[in-house]
PDB file of C-alpha atoms in Angstrom:
ATOM      1  CA  MET A  18      86.468  84.242 120.364  1.00  0.00           C
ATOM      2  CA  LEU A  19      87.332  84.182 116.667  1.00  0.00           C
ATOM      3  CA  LYS A  20      89.366  81.600 114.922  1.00  0.00           C
ATOM      4  CA  ILE A  21      91.136  81.791 111.540  1.00  0.00           C
ATOM      5  CA  GLU A  22      91.292  78.818 109.323  1.00  0.00           C
ATOM      6  CA  ARG A  23      93.266  78.994 106.075  1.00  0.00           C
ATOM      7  CA  ARG A  24      93.719  76.682 103.119  1.00  0.00           C
ATOM      8  CA  MET A  25      95.405  76.817  99.529  1.00  0.00           C
ATOM      9  CA  SER A  26      92.685  76.655  96.899  1.00  0.00           C
ATOM     10  CA  ALA A  27      93.099  74.893  93.577  1.00  0.00           C
ATOM     11  CA  SER A  28      93.428  78.265  91.737  1.00  0.00           C
ATOM     12  CA  PRO A  29      96.203  78.670  89.385  1.00  0.00           C
ATOM     13  CA  LEU A  30      96.857  82.135  91.167  1.00  0.00           C
ATOM     14  CA  ARG A  31      97.553  80.335  94.361  1.00  0.00           C
ATOM     15  CA  ASN A  32      94.568  81.977  96.135  1.00  0.00           C
ATOM     16  CA  PHE A  33      94.187  81.208  99.834  1.00  0.00           C
ATOM     17  CA  GLU A  34      90.714  80.774 101.057  1.00  0.00           C
ATOM     18  CA  HIS A  35      89.888  81.557 104.780  1.00  0.00           C
ATOM     19  CA  LEU A  36      87.077  80.800 107.296  1.00  0.00           C
ATOM     20  CA  LEU A  37      86.756  83.155 110.403  1.00  0.00           C
ATOM     21  CA  TYR A  38      84.333  81.824 113.048  1.00  0.00           C
ATOM     22  CA  ALA A  39      83.332  82.145 116.608  1.00  0.00           C
ATOM     23  CA  THR A  40      83.901  79.156 118.669  1.00  0.00           C
ATOM     24  CA  ASP A  41      80.290  79.335 120.051  1.00  0.00           C
ATOM     25  CA  GLY A  42      78.988  79.065 116.370  1.00  0.00           C
ATOM     26  CA  SER A  43      77.412  82.343 116.233  1.00  0.00           C
ATOM     27  CA  PHE A  44      79.359  83.640 113.431  1.00  0.00           C
ATOM     28  CA  ALA A  45      81.089  81.855 110.484  1.00  0.00           C
ATOM     29  CA  ALA A  46      82.460  83.776 107.521  1.00  0.00           C
ATOM     30  CA  ALA A  47      84.091  82.585 104.435  1.00  0.00           C
ATOM     31  CA  VAL A  48      86.503  85.317 103.118  1.00  0.00           C
ATOM     32  CA  ASP A  49      87.320  85.411  99.345  1.00  0.00           C
ATOM     33  CA  PRO A  50      86.062  81.852  98.401  1.00  0.00           C
ATOM     34  CA  TRP A  51      87.278  80.500  95.177  1.00  0.00           C
ATOM     35  CA  ASP A  52      85.636  77.045  95.379  1.00  0.00           C
ATOM     36  CA  GLY A  53      82.124  77.287  96.836  1.00  0.00           C
ATOM     37  CA  ALA A  54      81.413  73.417  97.100  1.00  0.00           C
ATOM     38  CA  GLY A  55      84.902  72.970  98.619  1.00  0.00           C
ATOM     39  CA  VAL A  56      84.191  75.693 101.106  1.00  0.00           C
ATOM     40  CA  ALA A  57      80.906  74.174 101.918  1.00  0.00           C
ATOM     41  CA  GLU A  58      82.448  70.894 102.594  1.00  0.00           C
ATOM     42  CA  TRP A  59      85.080  72.714 104.746  1.00  0.00           C
ATOM     43  CA  LEU A  60      82.409  74.215 106.743  1.00  0.00           C
ATOM     44  CA  GLN A  61      80.787  70.755 107.363  1.00  0.00           C
ATOM     45  CA  SER A  62      83.939  69.210 108.320  1.00  0.00           C
ATOM     46  CA  LEU A  63      84.201  71.869 111.127  1.00  0.00           C
ATOM     47  CA  GLY A  64      80.437  71.669 112.084  1.00  0.00           C
ATOM     48  CA  LEU A  65      79.795  75.138 110.999  1.00  0.00           C
ATOM     49  CA  ARG A  66      76.827  76.938 109.394  1.00  0.00           C
ATOM     50  CA  LEU A  67      77.927  79.803 107.126  1.00  0.00           C
ATOM     51  CA  SER A  68      76.462  83.358 108.195  1.00  0.00           C
ATOM     52  CA  HIS A  69      78.567  85.758 106.008  1.00  0.00           C
ATOM     53  CA  VAL A  70      80.552  85.763 102.636  1.00  0.00           C
ATOM     54  CA  LEU A  71      83.182  88.482 103.038  1.00  0.00           C
ATOM     55  CA  HIS A  72      84.942  89.943 100.168  1.00  0.00           C
ATOM     56  CA  THR A  73      88.161  92.008 100.291  1.00  0.00           C
ATOM     57  CA  HIS A  74      87.670  93.256  96.610  1.00  0.00           C
ATOM     58  CA  GLU A  75      85.703  92.200  93.462  1.00  0.00           C
ATOM     59  CA  HIS A  76      88.451  90.377  91.319  1.00  0.00           C
ATOM     60  CA  HIS A  77      87.062  87.122  90.059  1.00  0.00           C
ATOM     61  CA  ASP A  78      89.505  84.875  91.773  1.00  0.00           C
ATOM     62  CA  HIS A  79      88.187  86.275  95.129  1.00  0.00           C
ATOM     63  CA  ILE A  80      84.468  85.960  94.320  1.00  0.00           C
ATOM     64  CA  ARG A  81      84.292  82.807  92.289  1.00  0.00           C
ATOM     65  CA  GLY A  82      82.689  80.651  94.831  1.00  0.00           C
ATOM     66  CA  THR A  83      80.139  83.232  96.261  1.00  0.00           C
ATOM     67  CA  ALA A  84      77.126  82.263  94.329  1.00  0.00           C
ATOM     68  CA  GLU A  85      77.567  78.623  95.131  1.00  0.00           C
ATOM     69  CA  LEU A  86      77.749  79.232  98.904  1.00  0.00           C
ATOM     70  CA  LEU A  87      74.683  81.569  98.638  1.00  0.00           C
ATOM     71  CA  ARG A  88      72.828  78.799  97.013  1.00  0.00           C
ATOM     72  CA  ARG A  89      73.684  76.493  99.920  1.00  0.00           C
ATOM     73  CA  TYR A  90      73.325  78.993 102.924  1.00  0.00           C
ATOM     74  CA  PRO A  91      71.220  81.977 103.859  1.00  0.00           C
ATOM     75  CA  ALA A  92      74.352  84.101 104.222  1.00  0.00           C
ATOM     76  CA  GLN A  93      74.902  87.643 103.990  1.00  0.00           C
ATOM     77  CA  SER A  94      77.374  88.633 101.094  1.00  0.00           C
ATOM     78  CA  LEU A  95      79.150  91.916 101.854  1.00  0.00           C
ATOM     79  CA  ALA A  96      81.781  93.996 100.328  1.00  0.00           C
ATOM     80  CA  MET A  97      82.765  97.799  99.940  1.00  0.00           C
ATOM     81  CA  PRO A  98      81.082 100.334  98.020  1.00  0.00           C
ATOM     82  CA  GLY A  99      81.937  99.965  94.281  1.00  0.00           C
ATOM     83  CA  ALA A 100      82.616  96.444  94.676  1.00  0.00           C
ATOM     84  CA  THR A 101      78.944  95.185  95.498  1.00  0.00           C
ATOM     85  CA  GLY A 102      77.894  95.690  92.006  1.00  0.00           C
ATOM     86  CA  VAL A 103      79.823  92.627  90.718  1.00  0.00           C
ATOM     87  CA  ILE A 104      79.506  90.206  93.445  1.00  0.00           C
ATOM     88  CA  ALA A 105      76.538  87.994  93.983  1.00  0.00           C
ATOM     89  CA  GLY A 106      73.959  88.696  96.453  1.00  0.00           C
ATOM     90  CA  CYS A 107      75.237  91.826  98.173  1.00  0.00           C
ATOM     91  CA  PRO A 108      72.262  93.665  99.624  1.00  0.00           C
ATOM     92  CA  ARG A 109      74.412  96.624 100.962  1.00  0.00           C
ATOM     93  CA  PRO A 110      77.940  97.939 100.872  1.00  0.00           C
ATOM     94  CA  LEU A 111      80.053  97.691 103.985  1.00  0.00           C
ATOM     95  CA  SER A 112      80.914 100.956 105.763  1.00  0.00           C
ATOM     96  CA  ASP A 113      84.475 101.845 106.534  1.00  0.00           C
ATOM     97  CA  GLY A 114      85.207 100.901 110.175  1.00  0.00           C
ATOM     98  CA  GLU A 115      82.163  98.783 110.567  1.00  0.00           C
ATOM     99  CA  THR A 116      82.255  96.204 113.332  1.00  0.00           C
ATOM    100  CA  LEU A 117      81.186  92.650 111.914  1.00  0.00           C
ATOM    101  CA  TYR A 118      81.641  90.711 115.178  1.00  0.00           C
ATOM    102  CA  ALA A 119      82.430  91.558 118.787  1.00  0.00           C
ATOM    103  CA  ASP A 120      82.477  89.603 122.071  1.00  0.00           C
ATOM    104  CA  ARG A 121      84.006  90.338 125.313  1.00  0.00           C
ATOM    105  CA  ASP A 122      87.781  89.660 124.121  1.00  0.00           C
ATOM    106  CA  CYS A 123      87.854  90.240 120.346  1.00  0.00           C
ATOM    107  CA  SER A 124      86.297  92.164 117.666  1.00  0.00           C
ATOM    108  CA  LEU A 125      86.382  92.137 113.818  1.00  0.00           C
ATOM    109  CA  ILE A 126      86.423  95.419 112.068  1.00  0.00           C
ATOM    110  CA  CYS A 127      86.124  96.203 108.166  1.00  0.00           C
ATOM    111  CA  ARG A 128      88.633  99.008 107.004  1.00  0.00           C
ATOM    112  CA  ALA A 129      88.889 100.534 103.624  1.00  0.00           C
ATOM    113  CA  THR A 130      92.455  99.546 102.213  1.00  0.00           C
ATOM    114  CA  PRO A 131      92.345 101.004  98.686  1.00  0.00           C
ATOM    115  CA  GLY A 132      95.199 100.707  96.266  1.00  0.00           C
ATOM    116  CA  HIS A 133      95.083  97.150  94.749  1.00  0.00           C
ATOM    117  CA  THR A 134      91.664  98.419  93.655  1.00  0.00           C
ATOM    118  CA  PRO A 135      89.708 101.476  94.727  1.00  0.00           C
ATOM    119  CA  HIS A 136      87.176  99.275  96.591  1.00  0.00           C
ATOM    120  CA  HIS A 137      89.482  97.002  98.597  1.00  0.00           C
ATOM    121  CA  MET A 138      88.990  96.343 102.227  1.00  0.00           C
ATOM    122  CA  SER A 139      90.732  94.441 105.018  1.00  0.00           C
ATOM    123  CA  LEU A 140      89.531  92.674 108.057  1.00  0.00           C
ATOM    124  CA  PHE A 141      91.379  93.514 111.369  1.00  0.00           C
ATOM    125  CA  LEU A 142      90.958  91.149 114.175  1.00  0.00           C
ATOM    126  CA  PHE A 143      91.547  92.857 117.523  1.00  0.00           C
ATOM    127  CA  GLN A 144      92.083  90.840 120.742  1.00  0.00           C
ATOM    128  CA  LEU A 145      91.997  92.582 124.116  1.00  0.00           C
ATOM    129  CA  GLY A 146      92.270  95.926 122.356  1.00  0.00           C
ATOM    130  CA  GLN A 147      95.400  95.074 120.017  1.00  0.00           C
ATOM    131  CA  VAL A 148      95.384  93.968 116.432  1.00  0.00           C
ATOM    132  CA  ALA A 149      96.254  90.219 116.492  1.00  0.00           C
ATOM    133  CA  ALA A 150      95.622  89.640 112.699  1.00  0.00           C
ATOM    134  CA  VAL A 151      94.703  91.089 109.516  1.00  0.00           C
ATOM    135  CA  LEU A 152      92.939  89.312 106.644  1.00  0.00           C
ATOM    136  CA  CYS A 153      94.322  91.665 103.921  1.00  0.00           C
ATOM    137  CA  GLY A 154      93.468  90.198 100.563  1.00  0.00           C
ATOM    138  CA  ASP A 155      95.623  91.584  97.870  1.00  0.00           C
ATOM    139  CA  THR A 156      96.839  94.748  99.808  1.00  0.00           C
ATOM    140  CA  VAL A 157      99.992  93.183 101.547  1.00  0.00           C
ATOM    141  CA  PHE A 158     101.532  89.775 100.511  1.00  0.00           C
ATOM    142  CA  GLN A 159     104.250  87.593 102.375  1.00  0.00           C
ATOM    143  CA  ALA A 160     107.263  89.763 101.605  1.00  0.00           C
ATOM    144  CA  GLY A 161     105.369  92.038  98.967  1.00  0.00           C
ATOM    145  CA  VAL A 162     102.181  93.977  98.242  1.00  0.00           C
ATOM    146  CA  GLY A 163      99.623  93.749  95.485  1.00  0.00           C
ATOM    147  CA  HIS A 164      99.740  95.059  91.944  1.00  0.00           C
ATOM    148  CA  CYS A 165      97.849  98.173  91.025  1.00  0.00           C
ATOM    149  CA  ARG A 166      96.549  97.358  87.321  1.00  0.00           C
ATOM    150  CA  SER A 167      93.092  98.339  88.474  1.00  0.00           C
ATOM    151  CA  GLY A 168      94.107 100.623  91.304  1.00  0.00           C
ATOM    152  CA  SER A 169      96.537 103.130  92.316  1.00  0.00           C
ATOM    153  CA  PRO A 170     100.030 102.712  93.773  1.00  0.00           C
ATOM    154  CA  SER A 171      99.821 106.024  95.586  1.00  0.00           C
ATOM    155  CA  LEU A 172      96.699 104.975  97.229  1.00  0.00           C
ATOM    156  CA  LEU A 173      98.306 101.550  98.141  1.00  0.00           C
ATOM    157  CA  PHE A 174     101.439 103.528  99.567  1.00  0.00           C
ATOM    158  CA  ARG A 175      98.960 105.576 101.706  1.00  0.00           C
ATOM    159  CA  THR A 176      96.998 102.531 102.913  1.00  0.00           C
ATOM    160  CA  LEU A 177     100.180 100.957 104.057  1.00  0.00           C
ATOM    161  CA  GLN A 178     101.471 103.890 105.767  1.00  0.00           C
ATOM    162  CA  GLN A 179      98.017 104.455 107.650  1.00  0.00           C
ATOM    163  CA  HIS A 180      96.991 100.909 108.235  1.00  0.00           C
ATOM    164  CA  PHE A 181      99.896  98.519 108.132  1.00  0.00           C
ATOM    165  CA  VAL A 182     103.103 100.291 109.245  1.00  0.00           C
ATOM    166  CA  PRO A 183     101.821 101.293 112.725  1.00  0.00           C
ATOM    167  CA  LEU A 184     100.751  97.470 113.332  1.00  0.00           C
ATOM    168  CA  PRO A 185     102.365  95.719 116.369  1.00  0.00           C
ATOM    169  CA  ASP A 186     105.178  93.226 115.329  1.00  0.00           C
ATOM    170  CA  ALA A 187     103.141  90.316 116.876  1.00  0.00           C
ATOM    171  CA  ALA A 188     100.178  90.974 114.295  1.00  0.00           C
ATOM    172  CA  LEU A 189      99.802  88.028 111.730  1.00  0.00           C
ATOM    173  CA  LEU A 190      98.989  88.859 108.270  1.00  0.00           C
ATOM    174  CA  TYR A 191      96.659  86.483 106.086  1.00  0.00           C
ATOM    175  CA  PRO A 192      97.098  87.496 102.350  1.00  0.00           C
ATOM    176  CA  GLY A 193      94.832  86.492  99.493  1.00  0.00           C
ATOM    177  CA  HIS A 194      97.659  84.622  97.664  1.00  0.00           C
ATOM    178  CA  ASP A 195     100.876  82.744  98.159  1.00  0.00           C
ATOM    179  CA  TYR A 196     103.639  84.471  96.192  1.00  0.00           C
ATOM    180  CA  LEU A 197     106.071  84.166  99.045  1.00  0.00           C
ATOM    181  CA  LEU A 198     108.977  82.547  96.937  1.00  0.00           C
ATOM    182  CA  ASN A 199     108.886  85.053  93.952  1.00  0.00           C
ATOM    183  CA  ASN A 200     108.605  87.927  96.566  1.00  0.00           C
ATOM    184  CA  LEU A 201     111.667  86.875  98.577  1.00  0.00           C
ATOM    185  CA  ARG A 202     113.519  86.545  95.222  1.00  0.00           C
ATOM    186  CA  PHE A 203     112.717  90.136  94.416  1.00  0.00           C
ATOM    187  CA  THR A 204     113.773  91.187  97.879  1.00  0.00           C
ATOM    188  CA  LEU A 205     117.178  89.644  97.406  1.00  0.00           C
ATOM    189  CA  SER A 206     117.513  91.030  93.964  1.00  0.00           C
ATOM    190  CA  LEU A 207     117.766  94.588  95.546  1.00  0.00           C
ATOM    191  CA  GLU A 208     118.988  93.765  98.997  1.00  0.00           C
ATOM    192  CA  LYS A 209     121.312  91.063  98.341  1.00  0.00           C
ATOM    193  CA  ASP A 210     122.655  90.938 101.868  1.00  0.00           C
ATOM    194  CA  ASN A 211     119.254  90.522 103.586  1.00  0.00           C
ATOM    195  CA  ALA A 212     120.145  87.388 105.653  1.00  0.00           C
ATOM    196  CA  ILE A 213     116.789  86.824 106.949  1.00  0.00           C
ATOM    197  CA  ALA A 214     115.190  86.614 103.559  1.00  0.00           C
ATOM    198  CA  ALA A 215     117.946  84.494 102.232  1.00  0.00           C
ATOM    199  CA  SER A 216     117.545  82.022 105.166  1.00  0.00           C
ATOM    200  CA  LEU A 217     113.774  81.823 104.527  1.00  0.00           C
ATOM    201  CA  LEU A 218     114.198  81.440 100.768  1.00  0.00           C
ATOM    202  CA  GLY A 219     116.668  78.777 101.255  1.00  0.00           C
ATOM    203  CA  GLU A 220     114.471  76.821 103.685  1.00  0.00           C
ATOM    204  CA  LEU A 221     111.613  76.993 101.156  1.00  0.00           C
ATOM    205  CA  GLU A 222     113.623  76.077  98.137  1.00  0.00           C
ATOM    206  CA  GLY A 223     115.284  73.236 100.012  1.00  0.00           C
ATOM    207  CA  GLY A 224     111.686  71.784 100.853  1.00  0.00           C
ATOM    208  CA  ARG A 225     112.331  72.330 104.825  1.00  0.00           C
ATOM    209  CA  ARG A 226     109.332  74.595 104.737  1.00  0.00           C
ATOM    210  CA  GLN A 227     106.385  75.068 102.511  1.00  0.00           C
ATOM    211  CA  SER A 228     105.323  78.611 101.246  1.00  0.00           C
ATOM    212  CA  SER A 229     101.652  77.887 101.421  1.00  0.00           C
ATOM    213  CA  GLU A 230     101.923  77.058 105.109  1.00  0.00           C
ATOM    214  CA  GLN A 231     103.684  80.188 106.415  1.00  0.00           C
ATOM    215  CA  THR A 232     101.703  82.694 108.319  1.00  0.00           C
ATOM    216  CA  LEU A 233     104.171  85.845 108.761  1.00  0.00           C
ATOM    217  CA  SER A 234     103.991  88.472 111.427  1.00  0.00           C
ATOM    218  CA  VAL A 235     104.314  92.195 110.839  1.00  0.00           C
ATOM    219  CA  GLY A 236     107.632  92.022 112.734  1.00  0.00           C
ATOM    220  CA  LEU A 237     109.184  89.692 109.988  1.00  0.00           C
ATOM    221  CA  GLU A 238     107.630  91.773 107.265  1.00  0.00           C
ATOM    222  CA  ARG A 239     109.621  94.575 108.502  1.00  0.00           C
ATOM    223  CA  GLN A 240     112.688  92.530 107.984  1.00  0.00           C
ATOM    224  CA  ILE A 241     111.878  90.939 104.521  1.00  0.00           C
ATOM    225  CA  ASN A 242     109.315  92.980 102.699  1.00  0.00           C
ATOM    226  CA  LEU A 243     110.996  95.872 100.636  1.00  0.00           C
ATOM    227  CA  PHE A 244     107.822  97.808 100.911  1.00  0.00           C
ATOM    228  CA  PHE A 245     108.303  98.090 104.583  1.00  0.00           C
ATOM    229  CA  ARG A 246     111.967  99.001 104.225  1.00  0.00           C
ATOM    230  CA  LEU A 247     111.793 102.148 102.219  1.00  0.00           C
ATOM    231  CA  GLN A 248     114.872 103.878 103.904  1.00  0.00           C
ATOM    232  CA  SER A 249     116.993 100.658 103.863  1.00  0.00           C
ATOM    233  CA  PRO A 250     120.583 101.905 102.444  1.00  0.00           C
ATOM    234  CA  ALA A 251     120.978  98.896 100.299  1.00  0.00           C
ATOM    235  CA  VAL A 252     117.500  99.273  98.698  1.00  0.00           C
ATOM    236  CA  LEU A 253     118.284 102.973  97.945  1.00  0.00           C
ATOM    237  CA  ALA A 254     121.692 102.292  96.561  1.00  0.00           C
ATOM    238  CA  ALA A 255     119.969  99.715  94.216  1.00  0.00           C
ATOM    239  CA  LEU A 256     117.374 101.854  93.028  1.00  0.00           C
ATOM    240  CA  ARG A 257     119.895 104.647  92.330  1.00  0.00           C
ATOM    241  CA  SER A 258     121.987 102.104  90.411  1.00  0.00           C
ATOM    242  CA  ARG A 259     119.020 101.258  88.213  1.00  0.00           C
ATOM    243  CA  GLY A 260     118.103 104.838  87.520  1.00  0.00           C
ATOM    244  CA  GLU A 261     114.726 104.612  89.625  1.00  0.00           C
ATOM    245  CA  ILE A 262     115.587 107.428  91.905  1.00  0.00           C
ATOM    246  CA  SER A 263     117.802 110.343  91.989  1.00  0.00           C
ATOM    247  CA  ALA A 264     117.105 112.516  94.979  1.00  0.00           C
ATOM    248  CA  ALA A 265     119.811 112.164  97.695  1.00  0.00           C
ATOM    249  CA  ALA A 266     116.867 111.842 100.286  1.00  0.00           C
ATOM    250  CA  PRO A 267     114.113 110.372  98.543  1.00  0.00           C
ATOM    251  CA  ARG A 268     110.514 110.626 100.074  1.00  0.00           C
ATOM    252  CA  ASP A 269     109.084 107.302 101.244  1.00  0.00           C
ATOM    253  CA  GLU A 270     106.459 107.390  98.537  1.00  0.00           C
ATOM    254  CA  GLN A 271     109.065 107.962  95.773  1.00  0.00           C
ATOM    255  CA  VAL A 272     110.756 104.800  97.055  1.00  0.00           C
ATOM    256  CA  PHE A 273     107.428 102.844  97.123  1.00  0.00           C
ATOM    257  CA  LEU A 274     106.543 103.898  93.647  1.00  0.00           C
ATOM    258  CA  ALA A 275     109.788 102.862  92.113  1.00  0.00           C
ATOM    259  CA  LEU A 276     109.887  99.422  93.870  1.00  0.00           C
ATOM    260  CA  ARG A 277     106.274  98.811  92.505  1.00  0.00           C
ATOM    261  CA  ARG A 278     107.524  99.777  89.062  1.00  0.00           C
ATOM    262  CA  LEU A 279     110.242  97.215  89.439  1.00  0.00           C
ATOM    263  CA  ARG A 280     108.197  94.454  90.913  1.00  0.00           C
ATOM    264  CA  ASP A 281     105.620  94.969  88.016  1.00  0.00           C
ATOM    265  CA  ALA A 282     108.317  94.118  85.681  1.00  0.00           C
ATOM    266  CA  TRP A 283     109.796  91.268  87.732  1.00  0.00           C
TER     267      TRP A 283
END
């Protein structure tokens, strides 16, 4: 059985750090460590010995703590091809679809999810044959998706359609950053009558909930994340009013790219 622990780092970019570990102690992975010494203390507090450092991609804020962890532990440092060259201690690249852990009830599978960068990957946790959670790095955020300044928005669109849109509603998403507040404001700038987004934003702004403590399901993302709502009449009308789309029946990719352009300027 695998468990996921998450904490907010001290990064000014509001990076999350994750631990993913087997309850029998046979596997313990740090995912995208920002503070190596802090993660080591976290592991110690849980009585865990690190076996893997896993990287969703090669950006500095996701690999900053890796060298310190490898100094302290004889762990494997792993990432996708193209990312390994800039990450400390990667002996080999991961393969798309590679199984990193498996027991009777669950498995952890690495999948290539390019778009934010060409070399991005996500970790899919299966329980009893169903996806229960995804550690998705900078591919999908709470109520948003990652930027593509070093990647491709068209690739990101295809990644979402292939790997995230089909997920069950109950699957939980663990992104690499807490951008929930600003993403909800973006949602409401285009879909002003989205009552679910407005209610959640109100709770966060009023201090009744903390954005960094929220783990959102795919089902909720379908309600509040515009990149999952590509045929919403309100979204299409807002994009037309801004001159971002003109077709009477735009393709999903056209809508996605228009939303990504607007979010880039937000």
